[in-house]
PDB file of C-alpha atoms in Angstrom:
ATOM      1  CA  MET A   1      -0.001   0.010   0.059  1.00  0.00           C
ATOM      2  CA  ASN A   2       1.442   3.573  -1.185  1.00  0.00           C
ATOM      3  CA  LYS A   3      -0.142   5.846   1.366  1.00  0.00           C
ATOM      4  CA  ALA A   4       0.710   9.260   3.016  1.00  0.00           C
ATOM      5  CA  ILE A   5      -1.194  11.258   5.347  1.00  0.00           C
ATOM      6  CA  LEU A   6      -0.058  14.634   6.528  1.00  0.00           C
ATOM      7  CA  ILE A   7      -1.581  17.530   8.811  1.00  0.00           C
ATOM      8  CA  GLY A   8       0.548  20.710   8.601  1.00  0.00           C
ATOM      9  CA  ASN A   9       0.688  24.400   7.242  1.00  0.00           C
ATOM     10  CA  LEU A  10       1.144  25.656   3.799  1.00  0.00           C
ATOM     11  CA  GLY A  11       4.621  27.422   3.514  1.00  0.00           C
ATOM     12  CA  ALA A  12       3.329  29.645   0.600  1.00  0.00           C
ATOM     13  CA  ASP A  13       0.085  30.193  -1.732  1.00  0.00           C
ATOM     14  CA  PRO A  14      -0.756  27.436  -4.028  1.00  0.00           C
ATOM     15  CA  ASP A  15       0.815  27.611  -7.400  1.00  0.00           C
ATOM     16  CA  VAL A  16      -2.095  26.668  -9.691  1.00  0.00           C
ATOM     17  CA  ARG A  17      -1.524  25.950 -13.625  1.00  0.00           C
ATOM     18  CA  PHE A  18      -3.181  24.545 -16.294  1.00  0.00           C
ATOM     19  CA  THR A  19      -2.013  21.733 -18.636  1.00  0.00           C
ATOM     20  CA  GLN A  20      -2.742  22.029 -22.295  1.00  0.00           C
ATOM     21  CA  GLY A  21      -6.039  20.039 -21.806  1.00  0.00           C
ATOM     22  CA  GLY A  22      -7.234  22.512 -19.486  1.00  0.00           C
ATOM     23  CA  THR A  23      -6.555  20.180 -16.104  1.00  0.00           C
ATOM     24  CA  ALA A  24      -5.827  22.430 -13.156  1.00  0.00           C
ATOM     25  CA  VAL A  25      -2.645  21.469 -11.527  1.00  0.00           C
ATOM     26  CA  ALA A  26      -1.733  22.783  -7.789  1.00  0.00           C
ATOM     27  CA  ASN A  27       1.463  22.512  -6.180  1.00  0.00           C
ATOM     28  CA  LEU A  28       1.867  23.223  -2.513  1.00  0.00           C
ATOM     29  CA  ARG A  29       4.381  23.165   0.065  1.00  0.00           C
ATOM     30  CA  VAL A  30       3.461  21.685   3.382  1.00  0.00           C
ATOM     31  CA  ALA A  31       5.384  22.105   6.662  1.00  0.00           C
ATOM     32  CA  THR A  32       4.766  19.557   9.518  1.00  0.00           C
ATOM     33  CA  ASN A  33       6.522  20.289  12.700  1.00  0.00           C
ATOM     34  CA  GLU A  34       7.893  17.817  15.652  1.00  0.00           C
ATOM     35  CA  ARG A  35       8.697  18.867  18.873  1.00  0.00           C
ATOM     36  CA  PHE A  36      10.933  16.464  21.079  1.00  0.00           C
ATOM     37  CA  LYS A  37      13.438  16.431  23.811  1.00  0.00           C
ATOM     38  CA  ASP A  38      17.059  15.546  22.542  1.00  0.00           C
ATOM     39  CA  GLN A  39      19.452  13.453  24.745  1.00  0.00           C
ATOM     40  CA  SER A  40      20.305  16.511  27.071  1.00  0.00           C
ATOM     41  CA  GLY A  41      16.828  16.925  27.897  1.00  0.00           C
ATOM     42  CA  GLU A  42      16.370  20.303  25.649  1.00  0.00           C
ATOM     43  CA  TRP A  43      13.312  20.888  23.616  1.00  0.00           C
ATOM     44  CA  VAL A  44      13.949  20.562  19.912  1.00  0.00           C
ATOM     45  CA  ASP A  45      11.754  22.054  17.222  1.00  0.00           C
ATOM     46  CA  LYS A  46      12.033  20.175  13.754  1.00  0.00           C
ATOM     47  CA  THR A  47      10.208  21.299  10.641  1.00  0.00           C
ATOM     48  CA  GLU A  48       9.890  18.699   7.592  1.00  0.00           C
ATOM     49  CA  TRP A  49       8.761  20.258   4.139  1.00  0.00           C
ATOM     50  CA  HIS A  50       6.705  18.003   1.943  1.00  0.00           C
ATOM     51  CA  ARG A  51       5.879  18.610  -1.890  1.00  0.00           C
ATOM     52  CA  VAL A  52       2.120  18.110  -2.678  1.00  0.00           C
ATOM     53  CA  VAL A  53       0.722  17.819  -5.962  1.00  0.00           C
ATOM     54  CA  VAL A  54      -3.250  18.227  -6.556  1.00  0.00           C
ATOM     55  CA  PHE A  55      -4.945  17.607  -9.733  1.00  0.00           C
ATOM     56  CA  GLY A  56      -8.411  18.716 -11.152  1.00  0.00           C
ATOM     57  CA  LYS A  57     -11.262  20.257  -9.380  1.00  0.00           C
ATOM     58  CA  GLN A  58      -9.411  19.939  -6.078  1.00  0.00           C
ATOM     59  CA  ALA A  59      -6.313  22.066  -7.626  1.00  0.00           C
ATOM     60  CA  GLU A  60      -8.941  24.813  -8.389  1.00  0.00           C
ATOM     61  CA  PHE A  61     -10.117  24.623  -4.892  1.00  0.00           C
ATOM     62  CA  CYS A  62      -6.835  25.124  -3.455  1.00  0.00           C
ATOM     63  CA  GLY A  63      -5.924  27.983  -5.339  1.00  0.00           C
ATOM     64  CA  GLU A  64      -9.220  29.671  -4.658  1.00  0.00           C
ATOM     65  CA  TYR A  65      -9.580  29.057  -0.904  1.00  0.00           C
ATOM     66  CA  LEU A  66      -6.124  28.231   0.582  1.00  0.00           C
ATOM     67  CA  LYS A  67      -3.362  30.880   1.484  1.00  0.00           C
ATOM     68  CA  LYS A  68       0.005  30.962   3.089  1.00  0.00           C
ATOM     69  CA  GLY A  69      -0.198  29.582   6.294  1.00  0.00           C
ATOM     70  CA  ALA A  70      -3.473  27.514   6.186  1.00  0.00           C
ATOM     71  CA  LYS A  71      -3.791  24.458   8.241  1.00  0.00           C
ATOM     72  CA  VAL A  72      -4.482  21.471   5.730  1.00  0.00           C
ATOM     73  CA  ALA A  73      -4.885  17.712   5.881  1.00  0.00           C
ATOM     74  CA  VAL A  74      -3.528  15.751   3.119  1.00  0.00           C
ATOM     75  CA  ASP A  75      -4.253  12.093   2.120  1.00  0.00           C
ATOM     76  CA  GLY A  76      -2.531  10.876  -1.043  1.00  0.00           C
ATOM     77  CA  SER A  77       0.251   8.386  -2.308  1.00  0.00           C
ATOM     78  CA  LEU A  78       4.016   9.017  -2.614  1.00  0.00           C
ATOM     79  CA  GLN A  79       5.284   9.469  -6.226  1.00  0.00           C
ATOM     80  CA  THR A  80       8.972   9.994  -7.290  1.00  0.00           C
ATOM     81  CA  ARG A  81       9.852  11.630 -10.502  1.00  0.00           C
ATOM     82  CA  GLU A  82      13.037  11.969 -12.336  1.00  0.00           C
ATOM     83  CA  TRP A  83      14.313  14.296 -15.133  1.00  0.00           C
ATOM     84  CA  GLU A  84      17.653  15.201 -16.513  1.00  0.00           C
ATOM     85  CA  LYS A  85      19.255  18.607 -16.245  1.00  0.00           C
ATOM     86  CA  GLU A  86      22.548  19.420 -17.843  1.00  0.00           C
ATOM     87  CA  GLY A  87      23.256  15.959 -17.990  1.00  0.00           C
ATOM     88  CA  VAL A  88      22.940  15.452 -14.294  1.00  0.00           C
ATOM     89  CA  LYS A  89      19.619  13.122 -13.307  1.00  0.00           C
ATOM     90  CA  GLN A  90      17.627  14.997 -10.763  1.00  0.00           C
ATOM     91  CA  TYR A  91      14.562  13.234  -8.475  1.00  0.00           C
ATOM     92  CA  THR A  92      11.893  14.753  -6.581  1.00  0.00           C
ATOM     93  CA  THR A  93       9.373  12.794  -4.305  1.00  0.00           C
ATOM     94  CA  GLU A  94       5.787  14.329  -3.638  1.00  0.00           C
ATOM     95  CA  ILE A  95       2.651  13.446  -2.437  1.00  0.00           C
ATOM     96  CA  LYS A  96      -0.005  13.180  -5.140  1.00  0.00           C
TER      97      LYS A  96
END
């Protein structure tokens, strides 16, 4: 099973674009926060950033109603893409 569930905050306004076929695609940057005590007993705050891609009507909704700082719940699957830039393979993993 390939499933990812996140609850976090948007780090920027959604970036909504449209494919040549007219399908909306929204790119989101979601921050999740974790707080724990380290070995010395001090509290440590850790922020992890996640890339999220949304398609169709949901993407349009994201662009219309979500803004930077909004609390969001994401439920999707992990997807890794690869491409080549200047002869070097690049990879990114995102939640679809």
